[in-house]
XYZ file of C-alpha atoms in Angstrom:
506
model
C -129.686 -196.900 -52.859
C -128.955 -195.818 -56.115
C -124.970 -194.172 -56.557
C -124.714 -192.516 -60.249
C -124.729 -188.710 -60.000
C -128.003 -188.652 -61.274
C -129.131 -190.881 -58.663
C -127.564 -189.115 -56.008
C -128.593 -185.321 -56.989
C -132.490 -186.620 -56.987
C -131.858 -187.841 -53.659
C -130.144 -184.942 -51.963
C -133.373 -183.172 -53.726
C -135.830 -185.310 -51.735
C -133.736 -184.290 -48.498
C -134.147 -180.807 -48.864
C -138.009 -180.924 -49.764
C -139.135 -183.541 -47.210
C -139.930 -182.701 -43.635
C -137.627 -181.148 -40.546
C -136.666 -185.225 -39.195
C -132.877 -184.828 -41.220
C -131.806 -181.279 -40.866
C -128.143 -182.066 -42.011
C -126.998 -184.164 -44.725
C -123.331 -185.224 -44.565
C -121.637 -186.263 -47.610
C -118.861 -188.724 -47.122
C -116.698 -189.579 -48.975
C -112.313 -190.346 -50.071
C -110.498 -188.081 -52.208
C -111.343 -188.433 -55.583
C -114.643 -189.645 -55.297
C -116.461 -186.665 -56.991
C -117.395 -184.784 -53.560
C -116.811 -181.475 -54.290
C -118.270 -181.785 -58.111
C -121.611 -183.001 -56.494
C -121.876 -180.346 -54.129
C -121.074 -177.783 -56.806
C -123.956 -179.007 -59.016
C -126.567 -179.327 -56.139
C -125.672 -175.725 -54.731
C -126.164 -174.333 -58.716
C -129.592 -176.524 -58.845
C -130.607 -175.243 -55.060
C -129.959 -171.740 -56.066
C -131.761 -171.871 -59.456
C -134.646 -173.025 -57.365
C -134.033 -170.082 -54.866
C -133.690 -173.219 -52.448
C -130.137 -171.737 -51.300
C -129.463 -169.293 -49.123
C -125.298 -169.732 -48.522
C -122.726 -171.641 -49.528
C -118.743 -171.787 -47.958
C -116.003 -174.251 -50.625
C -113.412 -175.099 -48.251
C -109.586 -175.301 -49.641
C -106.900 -175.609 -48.028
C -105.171 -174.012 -51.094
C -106.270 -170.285 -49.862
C -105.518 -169.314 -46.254
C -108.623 -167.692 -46.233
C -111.117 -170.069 -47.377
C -109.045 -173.054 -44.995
C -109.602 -170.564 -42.153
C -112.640 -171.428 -39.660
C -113.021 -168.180 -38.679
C -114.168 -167.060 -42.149
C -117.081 -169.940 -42.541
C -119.784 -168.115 -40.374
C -119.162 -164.655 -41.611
C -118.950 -165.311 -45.171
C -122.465 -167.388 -44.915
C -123.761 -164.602 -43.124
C -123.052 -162.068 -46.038
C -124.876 -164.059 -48.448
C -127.965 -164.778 -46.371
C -127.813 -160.882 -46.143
C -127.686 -160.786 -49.650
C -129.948 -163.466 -50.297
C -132.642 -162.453 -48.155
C -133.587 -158.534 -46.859
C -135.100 -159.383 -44.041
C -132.154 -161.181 -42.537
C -129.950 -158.300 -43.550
C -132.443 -156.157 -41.262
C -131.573 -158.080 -38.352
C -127.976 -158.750 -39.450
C -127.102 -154.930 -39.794
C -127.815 -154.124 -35.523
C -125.496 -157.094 -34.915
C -122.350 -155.238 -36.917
C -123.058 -151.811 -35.752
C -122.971 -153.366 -32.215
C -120.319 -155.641 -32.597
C -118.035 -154.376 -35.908
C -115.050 -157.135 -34.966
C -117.125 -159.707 -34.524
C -115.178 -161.907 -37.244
C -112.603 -161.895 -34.767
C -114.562 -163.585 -31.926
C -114.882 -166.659 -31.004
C -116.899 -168.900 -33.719
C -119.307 -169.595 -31.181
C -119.765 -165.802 -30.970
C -120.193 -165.892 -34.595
C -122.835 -168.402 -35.096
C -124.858 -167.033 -32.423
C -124.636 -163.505 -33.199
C -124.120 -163.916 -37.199
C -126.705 -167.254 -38.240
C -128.685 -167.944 -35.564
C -130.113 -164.744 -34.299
C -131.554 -163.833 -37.181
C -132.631 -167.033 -38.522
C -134.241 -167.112 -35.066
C -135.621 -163.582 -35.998
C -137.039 -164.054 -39.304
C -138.022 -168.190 -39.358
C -136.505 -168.139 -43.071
C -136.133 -171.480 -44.637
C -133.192 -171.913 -46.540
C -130.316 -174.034 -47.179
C -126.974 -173.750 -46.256
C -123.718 -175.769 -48.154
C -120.422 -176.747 -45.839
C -118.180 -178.229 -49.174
C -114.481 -180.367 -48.505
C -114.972 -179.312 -44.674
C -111.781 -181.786 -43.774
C -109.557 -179.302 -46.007
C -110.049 -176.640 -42.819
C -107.459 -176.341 -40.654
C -108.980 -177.652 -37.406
C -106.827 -178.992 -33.875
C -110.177 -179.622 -32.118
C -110.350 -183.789 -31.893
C -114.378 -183.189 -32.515
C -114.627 -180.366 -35.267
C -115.133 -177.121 -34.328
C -117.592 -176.684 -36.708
C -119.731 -179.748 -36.050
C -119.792 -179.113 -32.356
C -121.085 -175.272 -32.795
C -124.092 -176.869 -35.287
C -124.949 -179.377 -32.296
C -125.263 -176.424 -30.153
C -127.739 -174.219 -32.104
C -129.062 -176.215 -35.000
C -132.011 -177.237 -32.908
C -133.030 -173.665 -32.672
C -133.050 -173.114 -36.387
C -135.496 -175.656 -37.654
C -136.250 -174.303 -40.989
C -132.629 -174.483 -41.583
C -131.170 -177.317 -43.762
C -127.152 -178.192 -43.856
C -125.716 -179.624 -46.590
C -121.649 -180.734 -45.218
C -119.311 -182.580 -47.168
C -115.973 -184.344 -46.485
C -113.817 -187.193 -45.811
C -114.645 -189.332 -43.097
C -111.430 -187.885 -40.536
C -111.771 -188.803 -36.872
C -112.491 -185.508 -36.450
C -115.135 -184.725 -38.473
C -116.786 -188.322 -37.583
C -116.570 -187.505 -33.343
C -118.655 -184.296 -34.524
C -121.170 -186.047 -36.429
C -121.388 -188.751 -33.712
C -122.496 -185.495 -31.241
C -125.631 -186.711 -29.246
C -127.361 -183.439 -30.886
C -126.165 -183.608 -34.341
C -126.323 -187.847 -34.481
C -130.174 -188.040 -34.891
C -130.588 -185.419 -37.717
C -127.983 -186.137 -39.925
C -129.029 -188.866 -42.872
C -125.273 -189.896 -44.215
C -124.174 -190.892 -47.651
C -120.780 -192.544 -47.996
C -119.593 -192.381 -51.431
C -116.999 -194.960 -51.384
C -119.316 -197.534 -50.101
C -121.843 -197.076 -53.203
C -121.203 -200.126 -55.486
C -118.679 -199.833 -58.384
C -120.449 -200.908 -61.037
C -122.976 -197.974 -60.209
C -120.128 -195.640 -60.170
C -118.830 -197.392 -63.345
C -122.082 -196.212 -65.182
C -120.837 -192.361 -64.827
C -117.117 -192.824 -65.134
C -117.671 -194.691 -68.182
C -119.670 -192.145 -69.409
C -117.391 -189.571 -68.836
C -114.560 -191.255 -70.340
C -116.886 -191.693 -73.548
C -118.114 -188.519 -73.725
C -114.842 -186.644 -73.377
C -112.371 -188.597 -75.349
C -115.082 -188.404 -78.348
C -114.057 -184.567 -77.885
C -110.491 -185.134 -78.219
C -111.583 -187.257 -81.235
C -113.193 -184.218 -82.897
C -111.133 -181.901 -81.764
C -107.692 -183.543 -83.096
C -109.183 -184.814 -86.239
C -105.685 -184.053 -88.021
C -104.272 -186.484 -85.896
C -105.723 -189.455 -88.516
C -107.424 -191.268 -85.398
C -109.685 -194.664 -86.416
C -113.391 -194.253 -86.566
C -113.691 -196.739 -83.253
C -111.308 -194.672 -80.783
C -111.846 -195.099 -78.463
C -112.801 -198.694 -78.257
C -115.017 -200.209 -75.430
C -112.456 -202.451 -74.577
C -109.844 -199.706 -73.580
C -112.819 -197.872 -71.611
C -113.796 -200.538 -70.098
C -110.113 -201.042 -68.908
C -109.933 -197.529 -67.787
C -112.519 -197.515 -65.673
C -111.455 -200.346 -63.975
C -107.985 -198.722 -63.611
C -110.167 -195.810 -62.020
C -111.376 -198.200 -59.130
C -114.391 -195.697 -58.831
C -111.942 -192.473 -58.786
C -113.289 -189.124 -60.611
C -110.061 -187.832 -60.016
C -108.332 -190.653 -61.869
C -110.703 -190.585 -64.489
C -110.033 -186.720 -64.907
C -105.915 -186.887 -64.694
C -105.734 -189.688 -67.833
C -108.551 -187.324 -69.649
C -105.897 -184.347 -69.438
C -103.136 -185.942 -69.836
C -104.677 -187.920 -73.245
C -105.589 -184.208 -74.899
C -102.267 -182.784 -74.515
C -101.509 -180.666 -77.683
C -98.204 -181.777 -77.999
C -98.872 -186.054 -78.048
C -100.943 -187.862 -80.496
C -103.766 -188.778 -78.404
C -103.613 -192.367 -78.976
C -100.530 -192.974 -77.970
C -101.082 -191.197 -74.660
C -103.959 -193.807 -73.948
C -101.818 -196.517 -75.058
C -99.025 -196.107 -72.911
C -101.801 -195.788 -69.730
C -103.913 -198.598 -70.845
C -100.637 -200.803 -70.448
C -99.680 -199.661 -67.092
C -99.957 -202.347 -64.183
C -103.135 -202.957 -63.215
C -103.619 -201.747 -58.922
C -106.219 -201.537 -56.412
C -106.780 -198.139 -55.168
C -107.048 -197.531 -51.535
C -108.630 -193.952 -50.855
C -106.615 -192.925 -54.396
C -103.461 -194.069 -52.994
C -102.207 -197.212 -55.642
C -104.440 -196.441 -58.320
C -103.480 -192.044 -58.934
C -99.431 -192.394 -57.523
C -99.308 -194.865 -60.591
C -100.942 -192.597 -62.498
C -98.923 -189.386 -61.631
C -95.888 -191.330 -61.701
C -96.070 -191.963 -65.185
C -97.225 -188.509 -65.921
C -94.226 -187.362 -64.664
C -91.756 -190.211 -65.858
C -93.094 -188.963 -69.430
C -93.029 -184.883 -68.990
C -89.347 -185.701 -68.150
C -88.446 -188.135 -71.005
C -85.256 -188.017 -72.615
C -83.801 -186.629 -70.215
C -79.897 -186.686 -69.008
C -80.531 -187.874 -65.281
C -77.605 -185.511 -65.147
C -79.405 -182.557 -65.659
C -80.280 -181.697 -62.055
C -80.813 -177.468 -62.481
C -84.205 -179.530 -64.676
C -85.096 -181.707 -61.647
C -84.208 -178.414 -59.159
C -86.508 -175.955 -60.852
C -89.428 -178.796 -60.969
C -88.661 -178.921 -57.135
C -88.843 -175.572 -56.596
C -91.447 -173.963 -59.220
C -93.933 -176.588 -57.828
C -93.096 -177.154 -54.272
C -93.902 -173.134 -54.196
C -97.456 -174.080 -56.095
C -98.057 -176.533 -53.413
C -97.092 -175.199 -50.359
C -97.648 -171.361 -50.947
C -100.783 -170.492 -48.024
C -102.399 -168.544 -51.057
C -102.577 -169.565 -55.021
C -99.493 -167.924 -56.564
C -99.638 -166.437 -60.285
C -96.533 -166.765 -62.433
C -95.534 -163.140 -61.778
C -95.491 -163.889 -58.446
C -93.828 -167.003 -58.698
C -90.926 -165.127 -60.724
C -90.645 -162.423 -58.171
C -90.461 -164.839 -55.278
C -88.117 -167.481 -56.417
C -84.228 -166.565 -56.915
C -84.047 -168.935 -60.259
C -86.091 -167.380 -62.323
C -86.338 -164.708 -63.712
C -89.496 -164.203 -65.745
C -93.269 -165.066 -65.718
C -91.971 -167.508 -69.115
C -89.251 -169.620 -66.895
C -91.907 -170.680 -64.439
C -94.323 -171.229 -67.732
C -91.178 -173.288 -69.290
C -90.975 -175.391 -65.824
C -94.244 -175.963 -65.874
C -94.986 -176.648 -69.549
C -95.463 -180.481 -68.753
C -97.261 -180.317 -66.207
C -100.908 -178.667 -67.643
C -102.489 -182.604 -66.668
C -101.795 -182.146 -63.098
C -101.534 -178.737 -62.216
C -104.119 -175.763 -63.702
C -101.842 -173.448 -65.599
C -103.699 -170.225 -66.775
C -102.656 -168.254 -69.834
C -102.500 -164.976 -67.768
C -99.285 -164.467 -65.817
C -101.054 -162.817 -62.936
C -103.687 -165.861 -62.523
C -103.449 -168.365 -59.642
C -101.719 -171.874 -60.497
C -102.857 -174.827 -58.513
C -103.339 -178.554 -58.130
C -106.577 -179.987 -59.762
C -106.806 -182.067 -56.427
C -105.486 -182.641 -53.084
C -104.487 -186.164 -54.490
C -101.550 -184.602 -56.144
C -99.632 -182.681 -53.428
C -100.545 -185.493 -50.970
C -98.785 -187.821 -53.481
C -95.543 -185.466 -54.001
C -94.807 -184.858 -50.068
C -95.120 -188.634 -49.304
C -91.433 -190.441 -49.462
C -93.410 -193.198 -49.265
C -95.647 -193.381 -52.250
C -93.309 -190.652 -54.135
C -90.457 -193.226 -54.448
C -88.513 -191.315 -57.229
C -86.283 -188.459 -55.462
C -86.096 -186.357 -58.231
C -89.957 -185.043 -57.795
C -90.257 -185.640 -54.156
C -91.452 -182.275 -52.451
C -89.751 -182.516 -49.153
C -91.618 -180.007 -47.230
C -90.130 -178.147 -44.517
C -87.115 -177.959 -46.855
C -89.271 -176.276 -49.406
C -90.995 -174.511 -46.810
C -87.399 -173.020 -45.657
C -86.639 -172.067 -49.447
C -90.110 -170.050 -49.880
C -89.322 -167.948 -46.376
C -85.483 -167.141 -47.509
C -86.997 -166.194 -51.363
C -89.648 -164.332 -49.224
C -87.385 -162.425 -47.047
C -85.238 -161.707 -49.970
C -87.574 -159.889 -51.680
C -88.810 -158.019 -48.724
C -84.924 -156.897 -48.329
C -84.752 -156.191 -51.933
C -88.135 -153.915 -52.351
C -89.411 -153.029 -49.189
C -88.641 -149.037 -48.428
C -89.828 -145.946 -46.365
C -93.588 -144.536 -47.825
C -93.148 -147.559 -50.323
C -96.520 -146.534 -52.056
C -95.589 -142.646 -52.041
C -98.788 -141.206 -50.062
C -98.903 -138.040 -48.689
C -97.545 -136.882 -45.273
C -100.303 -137.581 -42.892
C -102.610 -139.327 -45.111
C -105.694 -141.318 -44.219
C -105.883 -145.011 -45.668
C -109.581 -144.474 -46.455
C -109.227 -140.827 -48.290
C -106.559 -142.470 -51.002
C -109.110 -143.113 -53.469
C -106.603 -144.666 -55.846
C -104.589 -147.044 -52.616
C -105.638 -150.393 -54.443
C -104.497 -149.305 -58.086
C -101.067 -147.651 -55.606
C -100.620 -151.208 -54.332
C -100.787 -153.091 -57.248
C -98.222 -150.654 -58.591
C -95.551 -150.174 -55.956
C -95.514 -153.445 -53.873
C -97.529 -156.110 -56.179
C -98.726 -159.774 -55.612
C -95.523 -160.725 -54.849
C -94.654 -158.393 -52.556
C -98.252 -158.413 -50.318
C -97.736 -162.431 -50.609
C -94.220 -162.642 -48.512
C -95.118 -159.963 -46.072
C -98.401 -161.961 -45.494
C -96.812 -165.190 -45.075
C -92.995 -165.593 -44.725
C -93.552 -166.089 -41.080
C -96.362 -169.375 -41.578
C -93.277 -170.411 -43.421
C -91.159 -169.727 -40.752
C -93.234 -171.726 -38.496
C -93.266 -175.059 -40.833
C -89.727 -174.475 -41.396
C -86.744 -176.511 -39.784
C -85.841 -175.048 -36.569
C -82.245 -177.413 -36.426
C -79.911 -178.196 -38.823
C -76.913 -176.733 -40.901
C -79.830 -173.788 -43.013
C -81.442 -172.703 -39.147
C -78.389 -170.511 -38.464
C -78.659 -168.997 -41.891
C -82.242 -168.157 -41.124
C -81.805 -166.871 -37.977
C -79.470 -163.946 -39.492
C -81.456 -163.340 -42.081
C -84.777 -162.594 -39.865
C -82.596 -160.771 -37.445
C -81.487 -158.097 -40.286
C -84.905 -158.198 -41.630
C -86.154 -156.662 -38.235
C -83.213 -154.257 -37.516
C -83.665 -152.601 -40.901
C -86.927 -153.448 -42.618
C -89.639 -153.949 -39.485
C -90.880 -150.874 -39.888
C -91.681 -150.829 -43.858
C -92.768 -154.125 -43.548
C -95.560 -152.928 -40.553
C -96.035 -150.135 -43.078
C -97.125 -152.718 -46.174
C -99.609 -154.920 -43.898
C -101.090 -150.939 -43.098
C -101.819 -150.293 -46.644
C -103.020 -154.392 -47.152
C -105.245 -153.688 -43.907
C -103.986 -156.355 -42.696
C -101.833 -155.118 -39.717
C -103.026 -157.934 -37.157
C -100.945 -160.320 -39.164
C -97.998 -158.668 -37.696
C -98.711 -159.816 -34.403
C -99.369 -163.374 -35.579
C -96.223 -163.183 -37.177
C -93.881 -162.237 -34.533
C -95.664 -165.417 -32.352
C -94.642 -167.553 -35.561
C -90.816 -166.093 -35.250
C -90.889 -166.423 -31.247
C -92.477 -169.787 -31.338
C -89.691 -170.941 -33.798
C -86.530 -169.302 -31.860
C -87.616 -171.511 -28.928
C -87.196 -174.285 -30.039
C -83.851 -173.358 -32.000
C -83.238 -172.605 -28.445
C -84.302 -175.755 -27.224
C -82.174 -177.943 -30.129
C -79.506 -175.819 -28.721
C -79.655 -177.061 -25.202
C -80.009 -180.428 -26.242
């Protein structure tokens, strides 16, 4: 078996035209080994070809799209879309059942795939991308067990799954139903030097651009030379993600470019285990040199790193730099979270406009941060639940500080669905920020210390929250229409007060 990304594309190609004997195609593989990027390209190719009918990107960076429950009915909507006949059997199915998305998800794929794939015999593909970054407590997944149940009764239906190889995710694919028709391609078995081919490639092909692109810079004619490639790539130990962090971090605007692949050519050499020894040396000397120079003295420096990007990381939904500067108690201005975060464009994406999300170009990153263990330095360790405790109090704060009676100033007695201007109203009067900590301060909550000398701080704070702001807060989630987060919410807080209670007792 071929393993360059050309290789690989052409064979995932030949899966999807051959015959009905491998209806699912499972592509496994660690972090950074190019996953996601493969499945992105095949689903553009599949749907040039009118080959695809849906596709669901898993991330466990937006609470919606790390949510099982919104798999089946966002597939559904673009098979409607996709296809008219399958909307004509789709559209009896939501008059007759218009909450289905809250059902069970074996409810879903019945009533929402199946049914009408059943109805109208369509052949199509369907893409499943980074399904391990779904938040899943079933010890087969959820997912995987539903496709054993119905995929037999969909023949003309091809599944295209990606992720890493979790126990989870492996017990579903081992499913007497699913085992026979899935043909599996582990990434991180294919052999290096295969790998090498593309990485090299990409390293070529890129830092030419930084060549051409900094030509004021004076770099030599040969930069950059074979040899240093050559020891990049083995650096990369057959890690895209590697490969992509030293390619960011070289064509930093502020660093001559040479230098920056210098001082990473002459880092240790290490042998990466699933991106473990090869990226935390990596990110720990992107962040040794975003931080150089200065006073190890200078904690507020070290503090707001903690805080600007422990928020990035943990928030349950991308936050902007508005947001962020709303939220968090230290600063004051979309520009202070841009100024914290002004070294850190190689490892986080940091868009120009203050209202766009920020987040980690890979998993790799965050896993890296929370880990005592591979994070040795204690200045950019993300401790979680402490960080998790800081974005509820920041959350609850600005609840107390904006939250008021008729906060978007409707009408007595007015219907949600006659305001014809209610979204440019909420963007107005409550604002990302705003719609983000009444969404979420209670999934903080829940991941959030329930002993120590901050839980009696928290528990004051929630209790004047719902003597004096419970029912403006009820109010926002109206206007969001999202009002059944309420009810999660008040589990999260009761859930949490037991076992306070229960640290109590012991």
């Amino acid at each position: 078996m071929r393993g360059t990304r050309k290789d690989i594309l052409s064979q995932l190609e030949c899966w999807l035209n051959d015959g009905q004997d491998k209806q699912v195609f499972w592509l496994n593989g660690l972090a950074g080994t190019g996953k996601s990027t493969i499945a992105q390209t095949f689903a553009e190719t599949s749907f040039a070809d009118g080959k695809l009918g849906a596709s669901f990107f898993c991330s466990r960076d937006f609470d919606d799209r790390s949510n099982l429950r919104t798999i089946f009915p966002t597939l559904a909507f673009q098979l409607a879309y996709q296809y008219p006949r399958f909307r004509e059997e789709l559209l009896p199915v939501l008059i007759a059942s218009p909450s289905v998305r809250r059902e069970t998800l074996c409810s879903q794929m019945e009533k929402l795939i199946v049914g009408p794939l059943k109805a109208t015999h369509i052949p199509t593909l369907i893409i499943i991308d980074a399904l391990d970054e779904c938040k899943d407590e079933e010890p087969a997944s959820a997912i995987l067990s539903i496709l054993s149940r119905y995929v037999d009764q969909i023949p003309c239906v091809k599944f295209f799954i990606t992720g890493r190889p979790e126990q989870r995710i492996r017990s579903g694919f081992r499913l007497a139903a699913l085992h026979p028709i899935t043909e599996v391609l582990k990434l991180h078995e294919v052999e290096r030097p295969l790998i090498d081919i593309d990485i090299k490639l990409f390293f070529q092909m890129r830092l030419a651009e930084i060549a051409k692109n900094r030509s004021y810079c004076d770099i030599t004619d040969d930069w950059p030379r074979s040899s240093d490639i050559n020891i990049l790539c083995e650096k990369a130990a057959g890690l895209f993600i590697y490969a992509s962090t030293v390619v960011k971090f070289v064509a930093s605007q502020h660093h001559h470019p040479q230098k920056r692949l210098t001082l990473l050519i002459s880092l240790p050499k290490n042998n990466a285990h699933e991106g473990k020894s090869g990226t935390d040396s990596l990110y720990t000397e992107i962040l040794k040199q975003a931080y150089h120079g200065l006073d190890p003295d200078s904690q507020e420096v070290y503090h707001h790193f903690r805080s600007v990007v422990g928020a990035v990381l943990l928030a349950f939904n991308p936050l902007s730099m508005k947001s962020l500067s709303d939220l968090l108690h230290d600063f004051d201005t979309p520009f202070d979270i841009s100024t914290a975060l002004s070294s850190l464009h190689s490892l986080l994406l940091v868009p120009e406009g203050i209202e766009d999300p920020i987040h980690a170009f890979h998993k790799s990153f965050p896993d890296f941060l929370m880990d005592p263990k591979r994070c040795k330095d204690t200045q950019f360790f993300v401790d979680s639940p402490v960080h998790h405790m800081e974005l509820l109090l920041s959350c609850l704060h600005l609840m107390e500080e904006k939250l008021k009676k008729n906060i978007c100033n409707l009408d007595d007695y007015a219907v949600l669905s006659d305001v014809k201007d209610l979204s440019a109203r909420r963007k107005k009067y409550i604002g990302d920020g705003l719609e983000y900590a009444c969404q979420f301060w209670a999934k903080h909550l829940a991941n959030s210390p329930s002993s120590g000398p901050d839980a009696e701080r928290v528990q004051k704070t929630i209790d004047k929250f719902f003597k004096t702001y419970l029912l403006f807060w009820i109010d926002v989630l109206t206007v969001m229409g999202n009002l059944d987060i309420s009810v999660h919410s008040i589990n999260n807080v009761q859930q949490w007060y037991i076992s306070v209670s229960y640290w109590h007792i012991v």
